[in-house]
Coordinates of C-alpha atoms in Angstrom, one line a residue:
M203 CA -91.5 23.7 -13.4
N204 CA -90.4 27.2 -12.5
L205 CA -91.0 29.1 -9.3
F206 CA -93.8 31.6 -9.4
D207 CA -91.8 34.8 -9.3
V208 CA -93.3 37.0 -6.6
Y209 CA -90.1 38.4 -4.9
P210 CA -87.3 40.5 -6.2
L211 CA -84.3 38.6 -5.0
F212 CA -80.8 39.7 -4.0
N213 CA -78.2 37.4 -5.7
V214 CA -77.1 35.7 -2.5
N215 CA -77.7 32.0 -1.5
I216 CA -77.7 31.7 2.3
V217 CA -76.9 28.2 3.4
K218 CA -75.8 28.5 7.1
G219 CA -76.4 30.6 10.2
E220 CA -75.2 31.0 13.7
G221 CA -76.4 33.7 16.1
C222 CA -76.5 37.0 14.3
K223 CA -74.4 35.8 11.4
V224 CA -75.2 33.9 8.2
W225 CA -73.0 32.4 5.4
D226 CA -73.6 32.1 1.6
D227 CA -72.8 29.1 -0.5
K228 CA -69.3 30.7 -1.3
G229 CA -68.4 30.9 2.4
Q230 CA -68.9 34.7 2.8
A231 CA -70.1 35.7 6.2
Y232 CA -72.8 38.3 6.6
L233 CA -74.0 40.2 9.7
D234 CA -77.7 39.6 10.0
L235 CA -79.6 42.7 11.2
Y236 CA -82.8 41.4 9.5
G237 CA -83.4 38.2 11.3
G238 CA -85.3 36.8 8.2
H239 CA -87.8 39.6 8.6
A240 CA -88.0 39.6 12.5
V241 CA -88.4 35.9 12.6
I242 CA -85.2 34.7 14.1
S243 CA -85.6 35.7 17.8
I244 CA -83.0 33.5 19.6
G245 CA -80.3 33.5 16.9
H246 CA -79.7 31.1 13.9
S247 CA -79.0 27.5 14.8
H248 CA -79.2 27.9 18.6
P249 CA -77.9 24.6 20.1
H250 CA -80.8 24.2 22.6
Y251 CA -83.4 24.8 19.8
T252 CA -81.5 22.3 17.5
E253 CA -81.3 19.7 20.2
L254 CA -85.0 19.8 21.2
M255 CA -86.2 19.8 17.5
T256 CA -84.0 16.8 16.6
S257 CA -85.2 14.9 19.7
Q258 CA -88.9 15.6 18.9
L259 CA -88.4 14.5 15.3
H260 CA -87.1 11.1 16.6
Q261 CA -90.3 10.7 18.6
L262 CA -93.2 12.2 16.6
G263 CA -93.3 14.9 13.9
F264 CA -97.1 15.2 13.5
Y265 CA -100.5 14.1 14.6
S266 CA -103.7 15.8 14.2
N267 CA -105.7 18.1 16.6
S268 CA -108.3 15.3 17.1
V269 CA -106.2 14.1 20.2
I270 CA -104.5 15.6 23.1
N271 CA -101.2 17.3 22.5
T272 CA -99.5 17.9 25.9
L273 CA -96.9 20.1 24.1
Q274 CA -99.7 22.6 23.3
I275 CA -100.8 22.6 27.0
R276 CA -97.2 23.2 28.1
L277 CA -96.7 26.0 25.6
A278 CA -99.9 27.8 26.7
E279 CA -98.8 27.6 30.3
R280 CA -95.3 28.9 29.7
L281 CA -96.4 31.6 27.3
G282 CA -99.0 32.8 29.8
Q283 CA -96.4 32.9 32.6
L284 CA -93.7 34.7 30.6
S285 CA -96.0 37.3 28.9
G286 CA -98.2 38.0 31.9
Y287 CA -101.4 36.6 30.3
E288 CA -101.9 33.5 32.4
D289 CA -105.8 33.9 32.3
Y290 CA -105.9 34.1 28.5
Q291 CA -106.6 31.2 26.1
L292 CA -104.3 30.2 23.2
F293 CA -105.3 29.2 19.7
L294 CA -102.3 28.0 17.6
I295 CA -102.1 28.3 13.8
N296 CA -99.3 28.6 11.2
S297 CA -98.7 32.2 10.4
G298 CA -99.2 35.9 11.2
A299 CA -101.9 36.3 8.5
E300 CA -103.8 33.4 9.9
A301 CA -103.5 34.9 13.4
N302 CA -105.0 38.2 12.4
E303 CA -107.6 36.4 10.2
N304 CA -108.8 34.3 13.1
A305 CA -108.7 37.2 15.6
L306 CA -110.9 39.3 13.3
K307 CA -113.2 36.4 12.8
L308 CA -113.5 35.7 16.5
A309 CA -114.3 39.4 17.1
S310 CA -117.1 39.3 14.5
F311 CA -118.5 36.0 16.0
H312 CA -118.4 37.7 19.5
T313 CA -120.0 41.0 18.6
G314 CA -122.2 39.9 15.7
R315 CA -120.9 42.9 13.7
K316 CA -119.0 43.2 10.4
R317 CA -117.2 46.6 10.5
I318 CA -113.4 46.9 11.4
L319 CA -111.2 50.0 12.1
A320 CA -107.6 49.8 11.2
A321 CA -104.7 52.2 11.1
G322 CA -103.3 54.0 8.1
K323 CA -100.0 52.4 6.9
A324 CA -101.1 49.2 8.7
F325 CA -99.9 45.8 7.5
H326 CA -101.7 42.7 8.8
G327 CA -101.2 40.1 6.2
R328 CA -102.1 38.9 2.6
T329 CA -105.1 36.6 3.3
S330 CA -108.8 37.6 3.1
L331 CA -109.7 39.7 6.2
A332 CA -105.9 40.4 7.0
V333 CA -105.3 42.0 3.6
E334 CA -108.5 43.9 3.7
T335 CA -107.2 45.6 7.0
T336 CA -103.8 46.3 5.3
D337 CA -103.5 49.8 4.0
N338 CA -102.0 49.0 0.6
P339 CA -104.5 48.9 -2.3
K340 CA -101.9 47.3 -4.5
I341 CA -102.1 44.0 -2.7
V342 CA -105.9 44.0 -2.1
A343 CA -107.5 41.8 -4.8
P344 CA -111.1 42.8 -5.9
V345 CA -112.5 39.7 -4.1
N346 CA -111.0 41.0 -0.8
D347 CA -112.3 44.6 -1.2
N348 CA -115.6 44.1 0.7
G349 CA -115.9 47.4 2.4
H350 CA -115.6 46.1 5.9
V351 CA -112.7 48.3 6.9
T352 CA -112.3 52.0 7.7
F353 CA -108.8 53.3 7.9
L354 CA -107.9 56.0 10.4
P355 CA -104.6 57.8 11.3
L356 CA -102.6 56.1 14.1
N357 CA -102.7 58.2 17.2
D358 CA -105.7 60.4 16.1
L359 CA -108.0 59.3 19.0
E360 CA -110.9 61.7 18.1
A361 CA -111.2 60.1 14.7
W362 CA -111.3 56.6 16.2
E363 CA -113.8 57.6 18.9
R364 CA -116.1 59.2 16.3
E365 CA -116.3 55.9 14.4
L366 CA -116.6 53.7 17.5
D367 CA -119.5 55.8 18.9
K368 CA -121.6 54.8 15.8
G369 CA -121.9 51.4 17.7
D370 CA -121.3 49.1 14.7
V371 CA -117.7 48.3 14.9
S372 CA -116.7 44.6 15.5
A373 CA -112.9 45.2 16.1
C374 CA -110.1 47.8 16.1
I375 CA -106.8 46.3 15.0
I376 CA -103.5 48.1 15.6
E377 CA -99.8 47.5 15.5
C378 CA -98.4 49.4 18.6
I379 CA -95.1 49.8 16.6
Q380 CA -96.0 49.6 12.9
G381 CA -93.4 47.5 10.9
V382 CA -94.0 47.8 7.1
G383 CA -95.6 51.2 7.8
G384 CA -92.3 52.6 8.9
V385 CA -91.7 51.9 12.6
N386 CA -94.5 54.3 13.6
M387 CA -95.2 54.1 17.3
A388 CA -98.6 54.3 19.0
T389 CA -98.7 56.7 22.1
G390 CA -99.9 55.7 25.5
D391 CA -102.6 58.3 25.5
F392 CA -103.9 57.1 22.2
A393 CA -103.8 53.4 23.1
Q394 CA -105.5 53.9 26.5
G395 CA -108.2 56.2 25.0
L396 CA -108.8 53.6 22.2
Q397 CA -109.2 50.8 24.7
A398 CA -111.7 52.8 26.8
A399 CA -113.6 53.7 23.7
C400 CA -113.7 50.1 22.6
R401 CA -115.1 49.0 26.0
R402 CA -117.6 51.7 26.0
N403 CA -118.9 50.5 22.7
G404 CA -118.7 46.8 22.9
T405 CA -115.9 46.6 20.4
L406 CA -112.9 44.2 20.8
L407 CA -109.4 45.6 20.6
I408 CA -106.8 43.5 18.7
C409 CA -103.1 44.2 19.1
D410 CA -101.1 42.8 16.2
E411 CA -97.8 41.8 17.9
I412 CA -96.6 39.7 15.0
Q413 CA -93.5 41.9 14.3
C414 CA -93.3 44.2 17.3
G415 CA -94.0 41.5 19.9
Y416 CA -92.3 38.5 21.4
G417 CA -89.6 40.6 23.2
R418 CA -88.5 42.6 20.3
S419 CA -89.5 46.0 21.9
G420 CA -87.7 45.2 25.2
R421 CA -91.0 44.0 26.8
F422 CA -92.7 40.8 26.0
F423 CA -95.3 42.7 24.0
A424 CA -95.0 46.1 22.6
H425 CA -98.4 47.2 23.9
Q426 CA -97.2 46.6 27.5
W427 CA -95.2 49.9 27.1
L428 CA -98.6 51.6 26.7
G429 CA -100.6 50.4 29.7
I430 CA -103.3 48.5 27.9
R431 CA -104.6 44.9 27.9
P432 CA -106.2 44.0 24.6
D433 CA -109.0 41.5 24.1
L434 CA -107.0 39.6 21.4
I435 CA -103.2 39.5 20.8
T436 CA -101.8 38.0 17.6
V437 CA -98.3 36.5 17.4
A438 CA -96.0 34.8 14.9
K439 CA -92.7 35.5 13.4
G440 CA -90.4 35.2 16.6
I441 CA -92.6 32.6 18.3
A442 CA -90.7 29.6 16.9
N443 CA -87.5 31.0 15.4
G444 CA -88.3 30.1 11.9
F445 CA -90.6 27.2 12.2
P446 CA -93.9 28.2 10.6
M447 CA -96.2 29.1 13.6
G448 CA -98.8 31.7 14.8
G449 CA -101.1 32.2 17.6
V450 CA -103.9 34.2 19.1
L451 CA -104.1 35.0 22.8
I452 CA -107.7 35.4 23.6
A453 CA -109.2 37.1 26.7
P454 CA -111.3 34.9 29.1
T455 CA -114.5 36.8 28.2
L456 CA -114.5 35.0 24.8
K457 CA -115.7 31.5 24.9
P458 CA -114.9 28.8 22.3
V459 CA -117.6 27.3 20.2
Y460 CA -116.8 24.0 18.4
G461 CA -116.6 24.4 14.7
Q462 CA -116.0 28.1 14.5
L463 CA -112.2 27.8 14.2
G464 CA -110.0 25.0 13.2
T465 CA -106.6 24.1 11.7
T466 CA -104.8 21.1 10.3
F467 CA -101.1 21.9 11.0
G468 CA -101.6 24.5 13.7
G469 CA -99.9 23.7 17.1
N470 CA -98.2 20.5 15.7
H471 CA -95.7 18.7 17.7
L472 CA -92.6 20.2 15.9
A473 CA -94.1 23.7 16.0
C474 CA -94.8 23.5 19.8
T475 CA -91.3 22.1 20.5
A476 CA -89.8 25.1 18.5
A477 CA -91.9 27.5 20.5
L478 CA -91.0 25.9 23.9
A479 CA -87.3 26.0 22.9
V480 CA -87.6 29.8 22.2
L481 CA -89.2 30.4 25.6
D482 CA -86.5 28.3 27.3
V483 CA -83.8 30.5 25.7
F484 CA -85.8 33.7 26.4
E485 CA -85.5 32.7 30.1
Q486 CA -82.1 31.3 30.3
E487 CA -80.5 34.2 28.3
H488 CA -82.8 37.1 29.4
L489 CA -83.4 38.1 25.8
V490 CA -86.3 40.5 26.5
D491 CA -83.9 42.4 28.8
N492 CA -81.2 42.2 26.2
A493 CA -83.5 43.6 23.5
H494 CA -84.2 46.5 25.7
E495 CA -80.5 47.1 26.8
V496 CA -78.8 46.6 23.5
G497 CA -81.7 48.3 21.7
E498 CA -81.3 51.5 23.8
Y499 CA -77.5 51.4 23.1
F500 CA -78.1 50.8 19.4
L501 CA -80.5 53.7 19.1
S502 CA -78.1 56.1 20.9
R503 CA -75.3 55.0 18.6
L504 CA -77.4 55.6 15.5
R505 CA -78.4 59.0 16.7
E506 CA -74.7 59.9 17.3
L507 CA -74.1 58.9 13.8
Q508 CA -77.0 61.0 12.6
L509 CA -75.2 64.1 14.0
S510 CA -72.3 63.5 11.7
E511 CA -74.1 61.9 8.7
P512 CA -76.4 64.3 6.8
H513 CA -78.1 61.4 4.8
I514 CA -79.7 60.2 8.1
K515 CA -82.8 62.3 8.8
E516 CA -84.4 60.5 11.7
V517 CA -83.8 57.4 13.9
R518 CA -86.9 55.9 15.6
G519 CA -88.0 52.7 17.3
R520 CA -87.9 50.8 20.5
G521 CA -85.8 47.8 21.6
L522 CA -84.5 45.9 18.6
M523 CA -87.1 47.3 16.1
I524 CA -85.4 50.3 14.7
G525 CA -86.0 52.5 11.6
V526 CA -83.4 54.8 10.0
V527 CA -85.0 57.5 7.8
M528 CA -82.6 58.8 5.0
D529 CA -82.8 61.2 2.2
I530 CA -81.5 58.6 -0.3
P531 CA -83.3 55.5 -1.5
Q532 CA -83.1 52.7 1.1
K533 CA -83.0 50.1 -1.6
D534 CA -79.7 51.5 -2.8
V535 CA -78.3 51.6 0.8
R536 CA -79.5 48.0 1.5
T537 CA -77.9 46.8 -1.8
R538 CA -74.5 48.4 -0.9
L539 CA -74.7 46.9 2.6
I540 CA -75.2 43.4 1.2
Y541 CA -72.7 43.4 -1.6
D542 CA -70.0 45.8 -0.2
E543 CA -70.3 45.4 3.6
H544 CA -71.9 41.9 3.8
C545 CA -74.8 42.9 6.0
F546 CA -78.5 42.3 5.9
T547 CA -81.1 44.9 6.9
G548 CA -84.8 45.4 5.9
G549 CA -86.6 48.3 4.3
A550 CA -89.8 50.3 4.6
S551 CA -91.3 52.7 2.1
T552 CA -88.6 54.3 -0.1
D553 CA -86.4 56.0 2.5
M554 CA -86.1 53.8 5.6
L555 CA -83.7 51.0 6.7
R556 CA -85.6 48.7 9.0
I557 CA -83.4 46.9 11.5
L558 CA -84.8 43.7 13.0
P559 CA -82.0 41.6 14.3
P560 CA -82.1 38.4 16.4
L561 CA -82.6 39.3 20.1
V562 CA -79.2 37.9 20.9
L563 CA -77.6 40.9 19.3
T564 CA -74.6 42.2 21.2
K565 CA -73.3 45.9 21.7
D566 CA -70.2 44.8 19.7
E567 CA -72.3 43.7 16.9
A568 CA -74.3 47.0 17.0
D569 CA -71.1 48.9 16.8
D570 CA -69.9 46.7 13.8
F571 CA -73.1 47.7 12.0
I572 CA -72.6 51.4 12.7
S573 CA -69.1 51.2 11.1
R574 CA -70.5 49.3 8.0
L575 CA -73.4 51.7 7.6
S576 CA -71.1 54.8 8.0
R577 CA -68.8 53.5 5.2
V578 CA -71.8 52.9 2.9
L579 CA -73.2 56.4 3.5
K580 CA -69.8 58.1 2.9
R581 CA -69.3 56.5 -0.5

């Protein structure tokens, strides 16, 4: 049997990781400024994470959600305390797509409506409703194209208000910093106006924090820079440092109804242990503050490079979610970074390097990347 070939792969076999570095099967070290697509939040193979996961495996790897799991209760309490959402409820699942799927479903249950507003260039996942709210017709299968979603430009408040005032919208879903869409940032005026319009019309506001959340922006959630408090917050990626996990933070105004939502693997003992280990390291190593401090430094160094490097046209982002827009194909730059400079980055559209390192990144490692990128762009 062969693998179903859905990804174009770089010819590198990564077998080991530590902090912001990974190694291939030939022993070559790479600087990891991609974090497995923003997943590795506390660094590869963190010793506290490894210790807790090993210990939990010796006790119990899995049991169903038909019994009490005190790890879930502890995780909800800790996450509420660290994020500032102690009065919210937590539903645990396995991925970001599932988180958005369930948030959109909850909004529809709550409002009794079908219609959804989403932003142009949005990416919310590849499952049914999640992919329908993703602004990429190439990945929307005919069975998913049900006409539920209206796409509107991010930050065009008037356009969103016009649609909301029709009174038939179940939910608005936004990424406060778009990832796949190109590190586009919502403004405070837009976000606050959108929240007000949602409340006026009985529509729920969903913030997709799957890539931009969990400390990456320099605050626990990216929307906290904008002065809003959404009804539903979706999380995944960095929540468990590589163990498959997602979640929905749910406002206290929404009440659970047995049978509406469910999951087999969501919130299992290993997943919760991984997530608790992440929160431990967040606290012990002040990683949200580090993302802010090192992110500001990194952005300033990249903008200095832009002054001397004509291929760089724009640098944008917040914290350790950074986009570098160039006048040459990002795929070519990424390829040379990997094979010539032994460094991983991400991409967006055809012209942007997307930088999503573990939140343990240091200023020295940011400087190291600047040197590697400069050499590639000068070739």
